[in-house]
PDB file of C-alpha atoms in Angstrom:
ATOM      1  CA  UNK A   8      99.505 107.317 116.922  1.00  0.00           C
ATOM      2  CA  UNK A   9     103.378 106.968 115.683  1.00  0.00           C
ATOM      3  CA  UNK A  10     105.376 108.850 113.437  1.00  0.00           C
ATOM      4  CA  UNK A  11     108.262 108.467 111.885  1.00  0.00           C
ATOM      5  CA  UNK A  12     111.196 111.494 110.956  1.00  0.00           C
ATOM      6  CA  UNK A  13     113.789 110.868 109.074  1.00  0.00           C
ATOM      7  CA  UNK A  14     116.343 113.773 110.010  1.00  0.00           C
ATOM      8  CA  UNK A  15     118.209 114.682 107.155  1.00  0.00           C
ATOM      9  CA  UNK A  16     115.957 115.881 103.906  1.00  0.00           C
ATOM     10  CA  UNK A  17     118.982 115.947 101.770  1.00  0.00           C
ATOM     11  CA  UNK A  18     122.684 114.171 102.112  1.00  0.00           C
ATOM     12  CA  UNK A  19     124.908 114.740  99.304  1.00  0.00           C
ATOM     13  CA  UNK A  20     127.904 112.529  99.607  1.00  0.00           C
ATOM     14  CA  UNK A  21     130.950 111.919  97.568  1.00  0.00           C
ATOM     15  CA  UNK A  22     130.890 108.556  95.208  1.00  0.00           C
ATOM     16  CA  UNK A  23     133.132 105.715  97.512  1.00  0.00           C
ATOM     17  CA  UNK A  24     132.474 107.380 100.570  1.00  0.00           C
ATOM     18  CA  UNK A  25     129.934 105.816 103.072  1.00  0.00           C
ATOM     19  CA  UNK A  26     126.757 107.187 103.899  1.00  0.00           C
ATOM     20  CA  UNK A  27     124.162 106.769 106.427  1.00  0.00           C
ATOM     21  CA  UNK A  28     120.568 107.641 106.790  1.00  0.00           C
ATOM     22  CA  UNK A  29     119.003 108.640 109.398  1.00  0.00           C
ATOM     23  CA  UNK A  30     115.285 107.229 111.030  1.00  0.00           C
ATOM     24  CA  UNK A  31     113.490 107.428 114.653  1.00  0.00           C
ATOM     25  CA  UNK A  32     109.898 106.561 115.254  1.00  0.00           C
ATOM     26  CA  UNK A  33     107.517 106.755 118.006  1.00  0.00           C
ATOM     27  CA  UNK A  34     105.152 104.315 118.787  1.00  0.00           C
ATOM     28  CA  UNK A  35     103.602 102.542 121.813  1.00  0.00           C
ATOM     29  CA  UNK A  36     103.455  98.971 120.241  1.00  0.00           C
ATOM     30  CA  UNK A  37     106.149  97.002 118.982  1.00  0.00           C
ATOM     31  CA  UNK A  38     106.407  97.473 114.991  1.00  0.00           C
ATOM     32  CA  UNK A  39     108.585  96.586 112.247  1.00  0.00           C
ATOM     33  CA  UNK A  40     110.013  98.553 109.597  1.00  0.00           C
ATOM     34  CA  UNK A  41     111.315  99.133 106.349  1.00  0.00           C
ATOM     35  CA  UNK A  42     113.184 101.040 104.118  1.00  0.00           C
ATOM     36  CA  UNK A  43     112.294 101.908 100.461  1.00  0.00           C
ATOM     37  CA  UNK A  44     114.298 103.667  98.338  1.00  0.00           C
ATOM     38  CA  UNK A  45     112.856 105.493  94.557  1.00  0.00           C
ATOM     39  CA  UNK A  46     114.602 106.473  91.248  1.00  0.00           C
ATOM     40  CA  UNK A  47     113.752 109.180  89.667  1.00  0.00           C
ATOM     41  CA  UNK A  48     110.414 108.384  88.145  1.00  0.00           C
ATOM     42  CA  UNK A  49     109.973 104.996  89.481  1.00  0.00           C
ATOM     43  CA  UNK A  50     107.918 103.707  91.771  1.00  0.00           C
ATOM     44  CA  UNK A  51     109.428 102.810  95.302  1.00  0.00           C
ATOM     45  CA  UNK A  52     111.199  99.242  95.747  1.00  0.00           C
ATOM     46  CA  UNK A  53     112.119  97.852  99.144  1.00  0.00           C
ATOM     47  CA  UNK A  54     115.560  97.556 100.614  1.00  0.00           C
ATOM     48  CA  UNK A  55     115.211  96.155 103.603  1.00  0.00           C
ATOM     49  CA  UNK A  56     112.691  94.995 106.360  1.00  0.00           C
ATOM     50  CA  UNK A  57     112.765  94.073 110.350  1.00  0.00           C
ATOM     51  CA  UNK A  58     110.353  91.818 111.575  1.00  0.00           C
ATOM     52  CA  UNK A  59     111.728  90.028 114.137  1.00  0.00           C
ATOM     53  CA  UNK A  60     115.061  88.578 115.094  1.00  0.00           C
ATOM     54  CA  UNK A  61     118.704  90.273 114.996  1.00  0.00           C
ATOM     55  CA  UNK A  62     118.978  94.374 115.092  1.00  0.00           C
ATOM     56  CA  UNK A  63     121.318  94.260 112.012  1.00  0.00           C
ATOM     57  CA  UNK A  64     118.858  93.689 108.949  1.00  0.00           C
ATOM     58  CA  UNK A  65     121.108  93.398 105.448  1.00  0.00           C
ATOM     59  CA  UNK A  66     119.507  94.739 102.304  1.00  0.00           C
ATOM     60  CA  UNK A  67     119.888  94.749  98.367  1.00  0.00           C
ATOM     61  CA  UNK A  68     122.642  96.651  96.870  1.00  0.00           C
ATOM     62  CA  UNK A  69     124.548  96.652 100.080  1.00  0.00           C
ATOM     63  CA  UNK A  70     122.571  98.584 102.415  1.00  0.00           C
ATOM     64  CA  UNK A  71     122.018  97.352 106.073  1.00  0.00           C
ATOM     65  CA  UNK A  72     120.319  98.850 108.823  1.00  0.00           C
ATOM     66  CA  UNK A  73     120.145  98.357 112.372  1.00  0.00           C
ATOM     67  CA  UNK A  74     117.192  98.798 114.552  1.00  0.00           C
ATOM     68  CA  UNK A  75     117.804 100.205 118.060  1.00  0.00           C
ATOM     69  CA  UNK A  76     115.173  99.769 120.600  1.00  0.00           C
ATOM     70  CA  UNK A  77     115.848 101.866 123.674  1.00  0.00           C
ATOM     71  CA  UNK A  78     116.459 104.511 120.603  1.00  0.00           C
ATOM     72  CA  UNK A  79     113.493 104.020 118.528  1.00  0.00           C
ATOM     73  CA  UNK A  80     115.958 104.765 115.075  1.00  0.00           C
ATOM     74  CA  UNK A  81     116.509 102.344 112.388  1.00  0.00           C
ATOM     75  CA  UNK A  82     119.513 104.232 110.965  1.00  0.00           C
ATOM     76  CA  UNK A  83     119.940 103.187 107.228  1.00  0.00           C
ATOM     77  CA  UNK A  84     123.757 102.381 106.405  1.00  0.00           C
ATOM     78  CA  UNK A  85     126.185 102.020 103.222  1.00  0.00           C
ATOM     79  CA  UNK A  86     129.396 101.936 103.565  1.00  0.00           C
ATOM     80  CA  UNK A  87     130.560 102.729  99.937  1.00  0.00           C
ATOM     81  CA  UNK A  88     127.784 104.883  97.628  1.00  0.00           C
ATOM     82  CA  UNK A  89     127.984 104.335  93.808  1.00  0.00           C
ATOM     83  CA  UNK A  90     126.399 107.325  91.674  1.00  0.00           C
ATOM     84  CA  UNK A  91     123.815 104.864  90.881  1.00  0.00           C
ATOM     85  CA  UNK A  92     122.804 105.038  94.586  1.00  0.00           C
ATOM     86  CA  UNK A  93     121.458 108.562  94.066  1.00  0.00           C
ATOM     87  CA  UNK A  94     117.769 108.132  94.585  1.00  0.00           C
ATOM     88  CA  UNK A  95     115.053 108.966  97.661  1.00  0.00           C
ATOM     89  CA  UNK A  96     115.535 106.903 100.297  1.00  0.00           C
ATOM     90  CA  UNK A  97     111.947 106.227 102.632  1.00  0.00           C
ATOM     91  CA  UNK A  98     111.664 104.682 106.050  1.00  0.00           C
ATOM     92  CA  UNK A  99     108.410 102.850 107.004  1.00  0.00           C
ATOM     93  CA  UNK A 100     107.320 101.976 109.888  1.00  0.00           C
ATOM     94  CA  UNK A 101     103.562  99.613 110.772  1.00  0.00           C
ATOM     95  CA  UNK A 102     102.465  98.368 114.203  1.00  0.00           C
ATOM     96  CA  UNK A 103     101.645  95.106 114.490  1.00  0.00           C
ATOM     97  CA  UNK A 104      98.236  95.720 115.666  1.00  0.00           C
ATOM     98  CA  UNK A 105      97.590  97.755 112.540  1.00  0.00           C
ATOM     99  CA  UNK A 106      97.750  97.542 108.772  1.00  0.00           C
ATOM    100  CA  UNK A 107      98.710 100.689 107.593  1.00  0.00           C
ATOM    101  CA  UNK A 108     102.621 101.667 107.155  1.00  0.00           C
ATOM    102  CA  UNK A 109     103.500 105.765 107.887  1.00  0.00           C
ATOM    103  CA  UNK A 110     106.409 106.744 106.017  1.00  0.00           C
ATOM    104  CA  UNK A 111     108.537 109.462 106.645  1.00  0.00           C
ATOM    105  CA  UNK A 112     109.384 112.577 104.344  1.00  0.00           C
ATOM    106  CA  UNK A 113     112.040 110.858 102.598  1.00  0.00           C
ATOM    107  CA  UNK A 114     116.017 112.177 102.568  1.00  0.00           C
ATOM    108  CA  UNK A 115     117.230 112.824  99.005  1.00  0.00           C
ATOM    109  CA  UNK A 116     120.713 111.062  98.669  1.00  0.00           C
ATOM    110  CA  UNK A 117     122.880 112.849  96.137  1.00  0.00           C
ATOM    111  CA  UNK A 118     125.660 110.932  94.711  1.00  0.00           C
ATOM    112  CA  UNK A 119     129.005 113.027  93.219  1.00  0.00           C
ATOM    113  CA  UNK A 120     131.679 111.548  91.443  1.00  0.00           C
TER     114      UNK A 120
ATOM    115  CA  UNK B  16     109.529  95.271  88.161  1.00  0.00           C
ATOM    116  CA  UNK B  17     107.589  94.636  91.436  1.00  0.00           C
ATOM    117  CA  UNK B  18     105.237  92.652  89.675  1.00  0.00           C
ATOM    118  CA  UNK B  19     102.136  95.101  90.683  1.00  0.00           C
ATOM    119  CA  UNK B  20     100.898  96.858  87.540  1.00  0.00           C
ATOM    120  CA  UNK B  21      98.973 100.016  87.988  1.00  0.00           C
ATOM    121  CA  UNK B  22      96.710 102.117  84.305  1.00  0.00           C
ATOM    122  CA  UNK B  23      97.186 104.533  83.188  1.00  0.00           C
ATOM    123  CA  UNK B  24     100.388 105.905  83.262  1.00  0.00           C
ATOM    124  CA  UNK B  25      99.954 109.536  83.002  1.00  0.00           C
ATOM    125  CA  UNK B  26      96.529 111.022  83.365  1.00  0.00           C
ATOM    126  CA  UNK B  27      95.599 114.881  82.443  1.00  0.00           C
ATOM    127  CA  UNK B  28      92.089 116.194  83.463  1.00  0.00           C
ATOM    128  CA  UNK B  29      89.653 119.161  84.473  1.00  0.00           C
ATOM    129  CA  UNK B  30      88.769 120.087  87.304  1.00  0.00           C
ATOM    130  CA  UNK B  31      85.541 119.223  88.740  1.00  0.00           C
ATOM    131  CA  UNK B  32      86.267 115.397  86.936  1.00  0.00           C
ATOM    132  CA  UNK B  33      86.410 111.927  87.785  1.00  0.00           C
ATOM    133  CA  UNK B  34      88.875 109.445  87.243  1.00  0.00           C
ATOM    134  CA  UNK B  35      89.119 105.757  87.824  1.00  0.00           C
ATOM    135  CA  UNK B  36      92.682 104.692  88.736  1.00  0.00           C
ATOM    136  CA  UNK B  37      93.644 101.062  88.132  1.00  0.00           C
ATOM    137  CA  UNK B  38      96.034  98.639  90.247  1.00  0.00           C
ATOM    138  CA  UNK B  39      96.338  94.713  89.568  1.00  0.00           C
ATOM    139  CA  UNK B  40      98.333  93.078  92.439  1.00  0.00           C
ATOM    140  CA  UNK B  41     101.131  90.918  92.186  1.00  0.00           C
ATOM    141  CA  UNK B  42     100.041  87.186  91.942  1.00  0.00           C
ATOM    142  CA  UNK B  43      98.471  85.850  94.869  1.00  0.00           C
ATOM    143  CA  UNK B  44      99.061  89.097  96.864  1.00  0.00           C
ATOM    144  CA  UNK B  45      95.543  89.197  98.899  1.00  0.00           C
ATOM    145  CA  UNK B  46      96.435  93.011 100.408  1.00  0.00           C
ATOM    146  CA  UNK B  47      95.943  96.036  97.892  1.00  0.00           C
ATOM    147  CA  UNK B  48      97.151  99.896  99.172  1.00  0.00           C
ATOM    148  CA  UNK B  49      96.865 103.186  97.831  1.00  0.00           C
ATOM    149  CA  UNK B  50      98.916 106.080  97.952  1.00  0.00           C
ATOM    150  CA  UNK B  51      99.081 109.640  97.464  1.00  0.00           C
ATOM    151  CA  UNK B  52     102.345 111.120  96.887  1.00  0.00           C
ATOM    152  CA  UNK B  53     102.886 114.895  96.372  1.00  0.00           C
ATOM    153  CA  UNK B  54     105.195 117.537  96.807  1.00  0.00           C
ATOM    154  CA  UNK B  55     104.019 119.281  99.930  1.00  0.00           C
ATOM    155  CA  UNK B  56     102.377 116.167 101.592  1.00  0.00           C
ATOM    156  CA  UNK B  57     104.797 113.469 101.007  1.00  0.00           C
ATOM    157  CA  UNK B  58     103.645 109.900 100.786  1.00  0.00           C
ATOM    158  CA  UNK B  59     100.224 109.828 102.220  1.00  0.00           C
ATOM    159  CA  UNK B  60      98.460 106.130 102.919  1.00  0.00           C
ATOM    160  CA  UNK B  61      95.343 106.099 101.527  1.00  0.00           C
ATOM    161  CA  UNK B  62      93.225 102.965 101.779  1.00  0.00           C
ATOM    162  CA  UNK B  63      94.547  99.505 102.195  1.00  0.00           C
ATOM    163  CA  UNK B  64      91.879  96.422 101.268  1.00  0.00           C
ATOM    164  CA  UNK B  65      92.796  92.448 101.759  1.00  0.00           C
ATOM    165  CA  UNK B  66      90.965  90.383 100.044  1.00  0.00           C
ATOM    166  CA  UNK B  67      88.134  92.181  99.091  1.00  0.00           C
ATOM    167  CA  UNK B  68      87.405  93.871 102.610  1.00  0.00           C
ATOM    168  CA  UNK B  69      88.495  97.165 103.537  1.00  0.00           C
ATOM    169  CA  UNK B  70      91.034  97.074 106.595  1.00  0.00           C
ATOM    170  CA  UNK B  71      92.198 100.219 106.950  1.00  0.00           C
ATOM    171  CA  UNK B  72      91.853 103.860 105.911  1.00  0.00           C
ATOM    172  CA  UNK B  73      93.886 106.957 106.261  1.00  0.00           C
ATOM    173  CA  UNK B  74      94.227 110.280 104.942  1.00  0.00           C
ATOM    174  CA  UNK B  75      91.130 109.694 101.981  1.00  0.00           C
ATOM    175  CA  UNK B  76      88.857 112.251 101.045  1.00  0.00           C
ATOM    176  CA  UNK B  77      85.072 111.675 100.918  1.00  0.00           C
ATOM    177  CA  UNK B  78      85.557 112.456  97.292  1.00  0.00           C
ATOM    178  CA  UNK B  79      88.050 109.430  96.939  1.00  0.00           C
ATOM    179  CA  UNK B  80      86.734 105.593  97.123  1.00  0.00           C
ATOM    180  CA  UNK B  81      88.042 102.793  96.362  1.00  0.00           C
ATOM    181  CA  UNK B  82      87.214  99.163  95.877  1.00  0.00           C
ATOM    182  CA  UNK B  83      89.027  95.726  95.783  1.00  0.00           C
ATOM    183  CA  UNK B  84      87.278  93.113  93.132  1.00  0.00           C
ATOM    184  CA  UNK B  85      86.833  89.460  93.485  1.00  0.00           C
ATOM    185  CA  UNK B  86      89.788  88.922  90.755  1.00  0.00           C
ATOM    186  CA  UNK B  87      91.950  91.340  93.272  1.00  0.00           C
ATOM    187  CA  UNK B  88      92.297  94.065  91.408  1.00  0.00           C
ATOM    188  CA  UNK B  89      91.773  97.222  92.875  1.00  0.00           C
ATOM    189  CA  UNK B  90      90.491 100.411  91.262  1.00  0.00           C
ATOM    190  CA  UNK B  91      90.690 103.954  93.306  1.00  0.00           C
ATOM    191  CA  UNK B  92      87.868 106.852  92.261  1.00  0.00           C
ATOM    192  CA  UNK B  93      88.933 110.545  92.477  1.00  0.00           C
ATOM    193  CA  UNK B  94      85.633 112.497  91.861  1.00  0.00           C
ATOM    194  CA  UNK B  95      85.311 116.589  92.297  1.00  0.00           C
ATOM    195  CA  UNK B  96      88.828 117.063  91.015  1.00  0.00           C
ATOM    196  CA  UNK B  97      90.632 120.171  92.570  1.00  0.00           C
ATOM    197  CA  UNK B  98      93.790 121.338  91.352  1.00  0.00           C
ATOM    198  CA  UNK B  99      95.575 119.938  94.636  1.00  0.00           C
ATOM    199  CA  UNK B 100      94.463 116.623  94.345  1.00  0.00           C
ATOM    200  CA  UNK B 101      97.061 116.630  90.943  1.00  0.00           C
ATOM    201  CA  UNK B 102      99.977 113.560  92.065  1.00  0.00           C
ATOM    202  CA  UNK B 103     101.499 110.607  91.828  1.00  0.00           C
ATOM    203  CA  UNK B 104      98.790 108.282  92.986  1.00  0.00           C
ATOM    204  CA  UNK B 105     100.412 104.661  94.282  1.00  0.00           C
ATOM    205  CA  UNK B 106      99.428 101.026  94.926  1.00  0.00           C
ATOM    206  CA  UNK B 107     101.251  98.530  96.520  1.00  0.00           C
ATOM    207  CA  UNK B 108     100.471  94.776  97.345  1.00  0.00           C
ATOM    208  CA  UNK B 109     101.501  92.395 100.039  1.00  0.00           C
ATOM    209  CA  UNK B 110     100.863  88.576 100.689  1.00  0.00           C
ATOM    210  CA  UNK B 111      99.191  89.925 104.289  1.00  0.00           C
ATOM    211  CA  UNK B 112      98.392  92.719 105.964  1.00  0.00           C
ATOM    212  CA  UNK B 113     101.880  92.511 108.104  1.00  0.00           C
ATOM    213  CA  UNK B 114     104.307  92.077 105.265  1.00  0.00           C
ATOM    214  CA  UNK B 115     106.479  93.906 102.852  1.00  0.00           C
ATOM    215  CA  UNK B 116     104.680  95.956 100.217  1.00  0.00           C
ATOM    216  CA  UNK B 117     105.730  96.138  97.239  1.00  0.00           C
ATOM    217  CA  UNK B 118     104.690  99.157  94.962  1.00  0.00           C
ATOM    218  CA  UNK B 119     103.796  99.638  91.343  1.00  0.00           C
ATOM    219  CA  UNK B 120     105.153 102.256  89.210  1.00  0.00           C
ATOM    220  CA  UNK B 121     102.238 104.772  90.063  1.00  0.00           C
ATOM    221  CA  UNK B 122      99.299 107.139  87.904  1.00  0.00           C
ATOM    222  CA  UNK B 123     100.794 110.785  87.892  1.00  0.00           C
ATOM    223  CA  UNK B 124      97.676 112.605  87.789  1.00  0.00           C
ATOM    224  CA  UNK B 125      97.467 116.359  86.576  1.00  0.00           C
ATOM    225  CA  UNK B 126      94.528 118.469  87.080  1.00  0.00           C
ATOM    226  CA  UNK B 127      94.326 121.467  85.043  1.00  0.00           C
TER     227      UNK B 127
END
């Protein structure tokens, strides 16, 4: 089985200032993994996605993450929020001998001016 | 706009109903996915079907079922409503079963 926690369930932050979002999984097969991110009342619309290749993935709207192994995370990063970035932010993670994804609870990002 | 369209928009019912939840894929996406998303469960995979098959189930109730068409549309059947089952009900399509999803713009479903 694998989960995935994402450890913060809310991260307010002030509008400029960078932000960073926080994932681990647990799984016994190698898997790739996503982030989504959802406006209010909107259906979810992906970010970003490792497969394969280099750790640092680089997103829409200027998100990156890296993925880290030895540390099972896949740590979601901006480094300058926009009040537009406020939103629920999802990480996903599928094994590749599977075909469903497991997301986790989702961290509310709250974006002050 | 993810290019996966999902009818209706808003749906309001009884309990002890049935529903029929519609999803069209985006073009040439083979893999259709439902979701359950709700307050005290979070997003909840559901069923996932490529190309007509089912591949892959998870958290579905025996009163849920869904089905994948030869067009590729998928529809998703709630039956026995219960007041819990009231939420923003998902689908998502990929090119295969290993790629990105991408998700339409969800049925909230109320069940009064």
């Amino acid at each position: 089985a694998q989960s995935v926690t994402q450890l913060d369930s809310q991260v307010p932050v002030f509008e400029e200032a960078p932000v960073e979002l926080r994932c681990n999984y647990s799984s016994s097969v190698s898997v790739y993994l996503f982030w989504y991110v959802q406006y209010p009342n909107q259906g979810l619309q992906l970010l970003l996605k490792y497969l394969s290749g280099s750790t640092l993935v680089k997103g829409i709207n200027g998100f990156e993450a890296e993925f880290n192994k030895s540390q099972t995370s896949f740590h979601l990063r901006k480094p300058s929020v926009h009040i537009s970035d406020t939103a629920e932010y999802f990480c996903a993670v599928g094994r590749s001998n599977d075909y469903k994804l497991s997301f986790g609870a989702g961290t509310t990002v709250t974006v002050r001016a | 706009d993810s290019g996966v369209t999902q009818t209706p928009k808003h749906l309001i019912t009884a309990t002890g109903q049935r529903v029929t939840l519609r999803c069209s894929p985006r073009s040439g996406d083979l893999s259709v996915y439902w979701y359950q998303q709700s307050l005290d469960q979070g997003l909840q995979f559901l069923i996932q079907y490529y190309n007509g098959e089912e591949r892959a189930k998870g958290n579905i109730l025996e009163r849920f079922s869904a089905q994948q068409f030869p067009d590729l549309h998928s529809e998703l059947n709630l039956s026995s409503l219960e007041l819990g089952d009231s939420a923003l009900y998902f689908c998502a399509s990929s090119s295969s079963p290993l790629s990105e999803q991408y998700f339409g713009p969800g049925t909230r479903l109320t069940v009064t």
